[in-house]
Short mmCIF file of C-alpha atoms and ligand atoms in Angstrom, two decimals:
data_model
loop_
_atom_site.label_atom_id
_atom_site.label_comp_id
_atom_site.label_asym_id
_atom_site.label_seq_id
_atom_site.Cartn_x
_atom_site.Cartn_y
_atom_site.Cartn_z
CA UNK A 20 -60.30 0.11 -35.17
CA UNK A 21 -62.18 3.27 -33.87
CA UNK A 22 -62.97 5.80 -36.87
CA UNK A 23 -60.52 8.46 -37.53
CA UNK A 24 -61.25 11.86 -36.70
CA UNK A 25 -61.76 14.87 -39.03
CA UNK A 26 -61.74 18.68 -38.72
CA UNK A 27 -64.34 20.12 -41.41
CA UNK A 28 -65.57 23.07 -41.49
CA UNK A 29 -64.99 24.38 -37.95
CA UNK A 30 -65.65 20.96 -35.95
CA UNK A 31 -63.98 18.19 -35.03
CA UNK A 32 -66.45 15.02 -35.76
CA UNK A 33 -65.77 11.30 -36.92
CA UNK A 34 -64.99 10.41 -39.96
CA UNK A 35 -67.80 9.02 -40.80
CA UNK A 36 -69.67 11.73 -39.83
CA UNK A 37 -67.91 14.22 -41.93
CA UNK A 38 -69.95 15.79 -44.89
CA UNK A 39 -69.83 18.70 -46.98
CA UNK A 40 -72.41 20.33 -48.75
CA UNK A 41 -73.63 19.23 -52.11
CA UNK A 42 -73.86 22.38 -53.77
CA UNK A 43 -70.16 23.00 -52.83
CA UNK A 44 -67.77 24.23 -55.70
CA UNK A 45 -65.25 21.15 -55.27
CA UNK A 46 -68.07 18.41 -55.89
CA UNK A 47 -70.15 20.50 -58.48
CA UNK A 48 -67.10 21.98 -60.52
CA UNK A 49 -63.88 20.87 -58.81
CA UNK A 50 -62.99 23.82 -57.68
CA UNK A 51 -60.94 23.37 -54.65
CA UNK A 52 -57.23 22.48 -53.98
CA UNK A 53 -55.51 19.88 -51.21
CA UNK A 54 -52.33 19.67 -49.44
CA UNK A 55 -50.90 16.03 -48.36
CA UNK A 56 -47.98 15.41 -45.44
CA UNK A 57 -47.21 12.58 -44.00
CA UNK A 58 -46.04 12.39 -40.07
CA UNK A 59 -43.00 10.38 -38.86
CA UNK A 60 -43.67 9.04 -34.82
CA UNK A 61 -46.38 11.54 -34.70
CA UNK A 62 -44.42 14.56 -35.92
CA UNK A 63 -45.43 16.08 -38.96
CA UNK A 64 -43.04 16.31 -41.32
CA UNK A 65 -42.67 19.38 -43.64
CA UNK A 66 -45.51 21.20 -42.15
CA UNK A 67 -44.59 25.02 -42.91
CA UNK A 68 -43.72 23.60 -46.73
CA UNK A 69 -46.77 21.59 -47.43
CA UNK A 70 -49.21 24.90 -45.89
CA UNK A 71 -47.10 27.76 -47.75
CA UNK A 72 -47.57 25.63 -51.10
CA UNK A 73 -51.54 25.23 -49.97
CA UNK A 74 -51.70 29.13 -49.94
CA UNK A 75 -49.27 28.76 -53.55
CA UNK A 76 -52.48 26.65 -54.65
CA UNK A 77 -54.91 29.11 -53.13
CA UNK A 78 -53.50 32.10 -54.79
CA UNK A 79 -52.68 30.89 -57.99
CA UNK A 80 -56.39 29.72 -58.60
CA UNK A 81 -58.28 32.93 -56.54
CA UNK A 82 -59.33 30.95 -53.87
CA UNK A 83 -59.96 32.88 -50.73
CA UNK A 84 -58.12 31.79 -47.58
CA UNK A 85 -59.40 33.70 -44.34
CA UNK A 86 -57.13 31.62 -42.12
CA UNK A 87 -53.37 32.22 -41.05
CA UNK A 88 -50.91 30.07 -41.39
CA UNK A 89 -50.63 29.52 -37.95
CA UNK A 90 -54.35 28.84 -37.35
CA UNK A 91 -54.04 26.04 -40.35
CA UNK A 92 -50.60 24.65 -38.92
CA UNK A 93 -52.65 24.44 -35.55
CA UNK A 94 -55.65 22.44 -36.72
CA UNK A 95 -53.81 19.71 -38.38
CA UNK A 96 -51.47 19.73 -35.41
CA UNK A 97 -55.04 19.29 -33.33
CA UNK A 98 -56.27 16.72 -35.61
CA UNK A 99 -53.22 14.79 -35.63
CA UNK A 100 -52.81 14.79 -31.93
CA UNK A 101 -56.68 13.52 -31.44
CA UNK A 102 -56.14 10.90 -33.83
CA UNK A 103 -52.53 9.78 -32.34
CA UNK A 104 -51.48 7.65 -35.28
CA UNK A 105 -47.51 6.83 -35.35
CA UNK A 106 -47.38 7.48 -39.02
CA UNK A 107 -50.48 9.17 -40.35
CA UNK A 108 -51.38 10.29 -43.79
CA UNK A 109 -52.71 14.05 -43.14
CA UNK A 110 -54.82 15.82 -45.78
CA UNK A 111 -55.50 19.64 -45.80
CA UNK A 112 -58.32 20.27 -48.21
CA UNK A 113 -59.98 24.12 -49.04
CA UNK A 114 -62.94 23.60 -51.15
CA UNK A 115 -64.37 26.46 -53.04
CA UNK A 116 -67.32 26.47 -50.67
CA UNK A 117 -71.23 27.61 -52.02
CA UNK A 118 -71.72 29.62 -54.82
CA UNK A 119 -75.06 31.87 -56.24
CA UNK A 120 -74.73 30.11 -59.63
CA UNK A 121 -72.71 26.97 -59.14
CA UNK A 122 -70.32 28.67 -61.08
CA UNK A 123 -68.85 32.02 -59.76
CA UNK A 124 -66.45 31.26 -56.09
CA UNK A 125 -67.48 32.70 -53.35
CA UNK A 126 -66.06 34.19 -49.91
CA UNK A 127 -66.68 31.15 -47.95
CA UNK A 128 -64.49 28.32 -48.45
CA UNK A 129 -64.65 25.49 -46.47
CA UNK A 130 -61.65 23.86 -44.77
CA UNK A 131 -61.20 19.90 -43.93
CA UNK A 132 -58.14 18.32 -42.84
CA UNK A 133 -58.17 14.64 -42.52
CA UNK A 134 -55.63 12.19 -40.88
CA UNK A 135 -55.35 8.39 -41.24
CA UNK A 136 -52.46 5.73 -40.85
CA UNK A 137 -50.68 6.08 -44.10
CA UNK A 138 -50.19 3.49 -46.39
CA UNK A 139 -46.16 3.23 -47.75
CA UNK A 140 -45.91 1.12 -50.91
CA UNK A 141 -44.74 -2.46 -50.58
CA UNK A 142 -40.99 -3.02 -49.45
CA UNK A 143 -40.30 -4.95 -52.94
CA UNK A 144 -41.14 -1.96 -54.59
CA UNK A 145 -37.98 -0.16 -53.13
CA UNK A 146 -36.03 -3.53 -53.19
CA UNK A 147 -36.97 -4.03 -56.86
CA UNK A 148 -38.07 -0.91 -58.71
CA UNK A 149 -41.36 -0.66 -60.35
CA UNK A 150 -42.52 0.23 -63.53
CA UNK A 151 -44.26 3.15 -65.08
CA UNK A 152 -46.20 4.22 -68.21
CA UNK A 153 -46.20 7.44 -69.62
CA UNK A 154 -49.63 9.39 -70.41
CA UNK A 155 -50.56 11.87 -72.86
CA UNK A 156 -52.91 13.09 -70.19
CA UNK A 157 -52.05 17.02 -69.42
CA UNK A 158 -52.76 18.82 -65.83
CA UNK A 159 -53.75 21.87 -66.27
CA UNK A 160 -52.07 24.70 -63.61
CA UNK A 161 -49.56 22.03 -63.01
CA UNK A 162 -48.02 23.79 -60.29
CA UNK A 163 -51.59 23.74 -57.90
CA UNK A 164 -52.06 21.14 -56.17
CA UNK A 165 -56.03 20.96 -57.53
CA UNK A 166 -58.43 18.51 -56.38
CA UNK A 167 -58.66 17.41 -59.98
CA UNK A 168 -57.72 14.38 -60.32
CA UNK A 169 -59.41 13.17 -63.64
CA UNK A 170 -56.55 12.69 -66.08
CA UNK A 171 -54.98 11.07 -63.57
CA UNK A 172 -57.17 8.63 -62.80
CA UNK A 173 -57.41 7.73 -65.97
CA UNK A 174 -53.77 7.60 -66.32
CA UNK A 175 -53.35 5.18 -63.08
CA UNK A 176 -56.59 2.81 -64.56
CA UNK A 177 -54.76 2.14 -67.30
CA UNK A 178 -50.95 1.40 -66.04
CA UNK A 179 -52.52 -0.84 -63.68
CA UNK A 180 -53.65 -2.97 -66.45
CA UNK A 181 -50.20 -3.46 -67.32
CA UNK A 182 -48.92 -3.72 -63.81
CA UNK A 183 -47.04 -0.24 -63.21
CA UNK A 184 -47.80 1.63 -60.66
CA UNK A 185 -47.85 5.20 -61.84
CA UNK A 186 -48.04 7.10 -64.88
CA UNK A 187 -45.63 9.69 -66.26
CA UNK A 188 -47.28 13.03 -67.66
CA UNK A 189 -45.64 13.22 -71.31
CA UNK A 190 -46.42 16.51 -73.54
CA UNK A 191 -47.16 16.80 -76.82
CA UNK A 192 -42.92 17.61 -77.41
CA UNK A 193 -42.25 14.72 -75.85
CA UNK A 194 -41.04 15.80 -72.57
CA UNK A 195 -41.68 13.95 -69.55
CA UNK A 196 -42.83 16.00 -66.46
CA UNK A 197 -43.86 14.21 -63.65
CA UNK A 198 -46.04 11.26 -62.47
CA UNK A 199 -49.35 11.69 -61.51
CA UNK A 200 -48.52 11.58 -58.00
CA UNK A 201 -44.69 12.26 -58.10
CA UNK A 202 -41.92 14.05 -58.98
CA UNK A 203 -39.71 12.64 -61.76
CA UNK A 204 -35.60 12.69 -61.58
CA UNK A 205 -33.11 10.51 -63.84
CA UNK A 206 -29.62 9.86 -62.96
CA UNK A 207 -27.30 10.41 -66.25
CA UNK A 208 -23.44 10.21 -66.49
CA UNK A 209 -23.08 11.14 -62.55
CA UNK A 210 -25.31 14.20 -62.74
CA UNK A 211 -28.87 14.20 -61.25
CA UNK A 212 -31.63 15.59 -63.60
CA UNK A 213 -35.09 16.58 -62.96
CA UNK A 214 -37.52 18.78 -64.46
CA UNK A 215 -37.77 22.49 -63.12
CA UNK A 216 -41.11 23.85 -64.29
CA UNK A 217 -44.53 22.58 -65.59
CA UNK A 218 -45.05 20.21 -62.46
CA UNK A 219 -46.47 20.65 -59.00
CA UNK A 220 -42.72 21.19 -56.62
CA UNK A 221 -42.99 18.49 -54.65
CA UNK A 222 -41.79 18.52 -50.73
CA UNK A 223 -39.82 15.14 -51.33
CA UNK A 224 -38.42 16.35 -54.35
CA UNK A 225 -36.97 19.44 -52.30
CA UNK A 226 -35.51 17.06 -49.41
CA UNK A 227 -34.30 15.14 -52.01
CA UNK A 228 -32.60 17.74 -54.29
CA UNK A 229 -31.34 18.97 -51.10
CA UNK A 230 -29.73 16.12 -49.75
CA UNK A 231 -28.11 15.09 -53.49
CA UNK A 232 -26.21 18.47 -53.81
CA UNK A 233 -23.99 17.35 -51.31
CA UNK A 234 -23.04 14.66 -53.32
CA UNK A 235 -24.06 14.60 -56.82
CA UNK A 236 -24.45 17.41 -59.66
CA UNK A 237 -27.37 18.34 -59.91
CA UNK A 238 -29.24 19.95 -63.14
CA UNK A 239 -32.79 21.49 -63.17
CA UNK A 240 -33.76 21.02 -67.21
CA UNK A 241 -36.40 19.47 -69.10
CA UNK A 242 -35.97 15.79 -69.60
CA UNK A 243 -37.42 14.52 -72.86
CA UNK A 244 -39.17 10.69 -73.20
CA UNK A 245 -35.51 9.92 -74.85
CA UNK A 246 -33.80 11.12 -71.76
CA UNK A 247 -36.13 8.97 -69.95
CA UNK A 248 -35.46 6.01 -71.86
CA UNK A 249 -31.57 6.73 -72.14
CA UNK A 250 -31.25 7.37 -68.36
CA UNK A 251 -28.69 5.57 -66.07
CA UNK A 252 -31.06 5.27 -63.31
CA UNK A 253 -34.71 6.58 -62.92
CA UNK A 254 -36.96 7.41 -59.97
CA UNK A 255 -39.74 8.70 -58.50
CA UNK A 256 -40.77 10.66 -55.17
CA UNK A 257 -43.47 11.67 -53.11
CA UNK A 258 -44.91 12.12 -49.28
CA UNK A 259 -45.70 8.37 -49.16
CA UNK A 260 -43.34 6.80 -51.79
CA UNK A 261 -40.00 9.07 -50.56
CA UNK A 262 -38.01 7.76 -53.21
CA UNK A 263 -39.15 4.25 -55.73
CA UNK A 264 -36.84 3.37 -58.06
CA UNK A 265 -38.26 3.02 -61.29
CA UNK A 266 -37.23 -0.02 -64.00
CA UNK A 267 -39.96 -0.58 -66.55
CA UNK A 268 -41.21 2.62 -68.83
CA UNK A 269 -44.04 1.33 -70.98
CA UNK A 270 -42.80 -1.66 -70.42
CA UNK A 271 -39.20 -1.26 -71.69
CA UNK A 272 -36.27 -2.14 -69.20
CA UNK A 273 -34.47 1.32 -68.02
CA UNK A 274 -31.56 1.63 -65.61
CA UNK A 275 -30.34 -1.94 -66.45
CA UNK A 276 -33.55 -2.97 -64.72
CA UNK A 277 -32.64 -3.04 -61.42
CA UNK A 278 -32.43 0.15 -58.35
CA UNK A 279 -29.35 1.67 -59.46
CA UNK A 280 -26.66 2.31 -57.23
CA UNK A 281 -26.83 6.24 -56.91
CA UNK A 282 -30.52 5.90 -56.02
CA UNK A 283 -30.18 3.19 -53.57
CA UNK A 284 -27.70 5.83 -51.88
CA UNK A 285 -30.17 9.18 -51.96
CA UNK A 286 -32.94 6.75 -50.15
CA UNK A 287 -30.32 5.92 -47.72
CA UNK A 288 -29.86 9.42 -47.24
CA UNK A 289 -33.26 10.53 -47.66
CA UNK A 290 -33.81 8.39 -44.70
CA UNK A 291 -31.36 9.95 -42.68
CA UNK A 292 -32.12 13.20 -43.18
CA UNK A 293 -35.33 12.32 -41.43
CA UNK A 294 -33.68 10.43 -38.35
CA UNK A 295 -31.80 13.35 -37.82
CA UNK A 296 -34.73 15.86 -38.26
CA UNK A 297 -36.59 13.30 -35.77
CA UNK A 298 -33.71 13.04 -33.31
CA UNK A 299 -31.75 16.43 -33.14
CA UNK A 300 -30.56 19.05 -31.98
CA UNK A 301 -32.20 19.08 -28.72
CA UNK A 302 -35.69 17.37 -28.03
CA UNK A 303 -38.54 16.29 -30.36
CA UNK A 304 -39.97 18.99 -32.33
CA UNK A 305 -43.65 19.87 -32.89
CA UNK A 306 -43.36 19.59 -36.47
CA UNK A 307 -40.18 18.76 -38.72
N1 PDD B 18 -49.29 13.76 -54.53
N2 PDD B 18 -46.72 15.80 -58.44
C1 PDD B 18 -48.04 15.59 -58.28
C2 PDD B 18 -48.96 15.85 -59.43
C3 PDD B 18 -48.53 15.14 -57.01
O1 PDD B 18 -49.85 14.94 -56.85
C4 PDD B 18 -47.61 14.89 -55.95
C5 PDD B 18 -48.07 14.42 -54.59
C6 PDD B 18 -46.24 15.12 -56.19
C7 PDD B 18 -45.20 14.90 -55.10
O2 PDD B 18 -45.30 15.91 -54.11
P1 PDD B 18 -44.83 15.67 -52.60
O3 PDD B 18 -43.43 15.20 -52.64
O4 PDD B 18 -44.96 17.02 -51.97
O5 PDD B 18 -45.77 14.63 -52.01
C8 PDD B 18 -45.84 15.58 -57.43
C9 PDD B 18 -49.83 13.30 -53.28
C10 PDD B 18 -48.94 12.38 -52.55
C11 PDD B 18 -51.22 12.71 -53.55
O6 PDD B 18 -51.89 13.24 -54.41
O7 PDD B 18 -51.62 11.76 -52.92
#
């Protein structure tokens, strides 16, 4: 397979030719934020969401952003059209660029975007629901998408030792938040529940809260490790899970331990919201 290719830093270059800087903010400090879409038969999906919340990142950290929207919507457009993947995994990363002291951001960040065939979690996952741990890890900014990734990690090290595949942020209350790389919703009594602040708002978990108000109640509260436990059905979402229905919590059965029925119906429609994004109203857009 040929290498993939990369925009960084005003060129377009193989992957494996793509550096950065060493002095740069992101790898001395981690001080830098990412954005990360997915395309469906080469048509990005979500594009205008997943930039505005980039510039949501941006802002809320002080990062500076000298491009427009449009010039970032037109370089991942450019690198996913050079790369020509049917699904591809596309990452838009601003990195806080040099700085006088290693300390103190400067004016120059430095923009990548990166595209690759993406890599959807294993059909029994959907079929059979996976499990989950929770984490006393905390993000901090939880609503920037940050490069940081460290309590995560360690999060994700450790629920693969017991075989789950992603770990649920819990806070010192005990409420649950979100998963380390996903949004968090429980179905109770008929009503959808999911949290509405202290988590990064995911793109799924808009397409998804979307679609279920046409059909379920939905509430936006804080769910507590209780609720978690209690819950009819639980799931999870993101840009390459959509929606994985979740069975184990720390290794205790939830939702009867099987995909309950109401989920198994929102990825039905989740899926359908995309054919129809993908097929209508007229011709194929440029971006979903
Ligand atoms: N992560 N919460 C966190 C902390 C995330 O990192 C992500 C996505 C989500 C779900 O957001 P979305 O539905 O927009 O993908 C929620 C990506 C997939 C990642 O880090 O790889």
């Amino acid at each position: 397979m040929t290498s993939p290719v990369y925009y960084v830093d005003g060129r377009f270059v193989p992957a494996d030719q793509a550096t950065l800087p060493l002095g740069d903010l992101a790898i001395m400090r981690g001080y830098g934020i990412f954005d990360f879409l997915r395309t469906y038969r080469r048509v990005p999906f979500k594009l205008r969401e997943h930039v505005l919340r980039l510039y949501s990142s941006a802002e809320q950290i002080g990062l500076a952003m000298p491009w427009s929207v449009g010039e970032v919507e037109a370089i991942v457009h450019e690198t996913n059209d050079r790369n020509g993947y049917d699904d591809a995994a596309i990452r838009i990363v601003v990195t806080g660029g040099p700085s006088p002291d290693l300390m103190m951001p400067g004016q120059q960040p430095r923009l990548a975007v990166m595209a690759e065939p993406i890599s959807t979690p294993p059909e029994r996952q959907y079929a059979q629901g996976v499990g989950v741990t929770t984490t006393r890890m905390a993000r901090i900014l939880p609503t920037v998408k940050s490069l940081n990734y460290l309590g995560a990690i360690l999060a994700v090290v450790e629920a693969r030792k017991i075989g789950a595949v992603e770990a649920i942020y819990r806070t010192p209350d005990d409420h649950v938040t979100e998963g380390t790389r996903s949004n968090l919703f429980i179905f109770r009594g008929g009503k959808l529940l999911t949290p509405e602040s202290g988590i990064l708002p995911g793109i799924t978990r808009q397409v998804v809260l979307e679609v279920a108000a046409r059909e379920y109640p939905v509430v936006l509260t804080d769910l507590t490790y209780a609720d978690l436990l209690g819950a009819d059905e639980v799931f999870i979402t993101s840009t390459t899970k959509e929606i994985v229905p979740v069975v184990k919590v720390d290794g205790q059965v939830v939702g009867g331990g099987r995909p309950g029925e109401c989920t198994q119906d929102l990825m039905e429609r989740f899926k359908a919201y995309v054919d129809r994004c993908l097929t209508g109203p007229s011709h194929r857009p440029h971006s979903l």
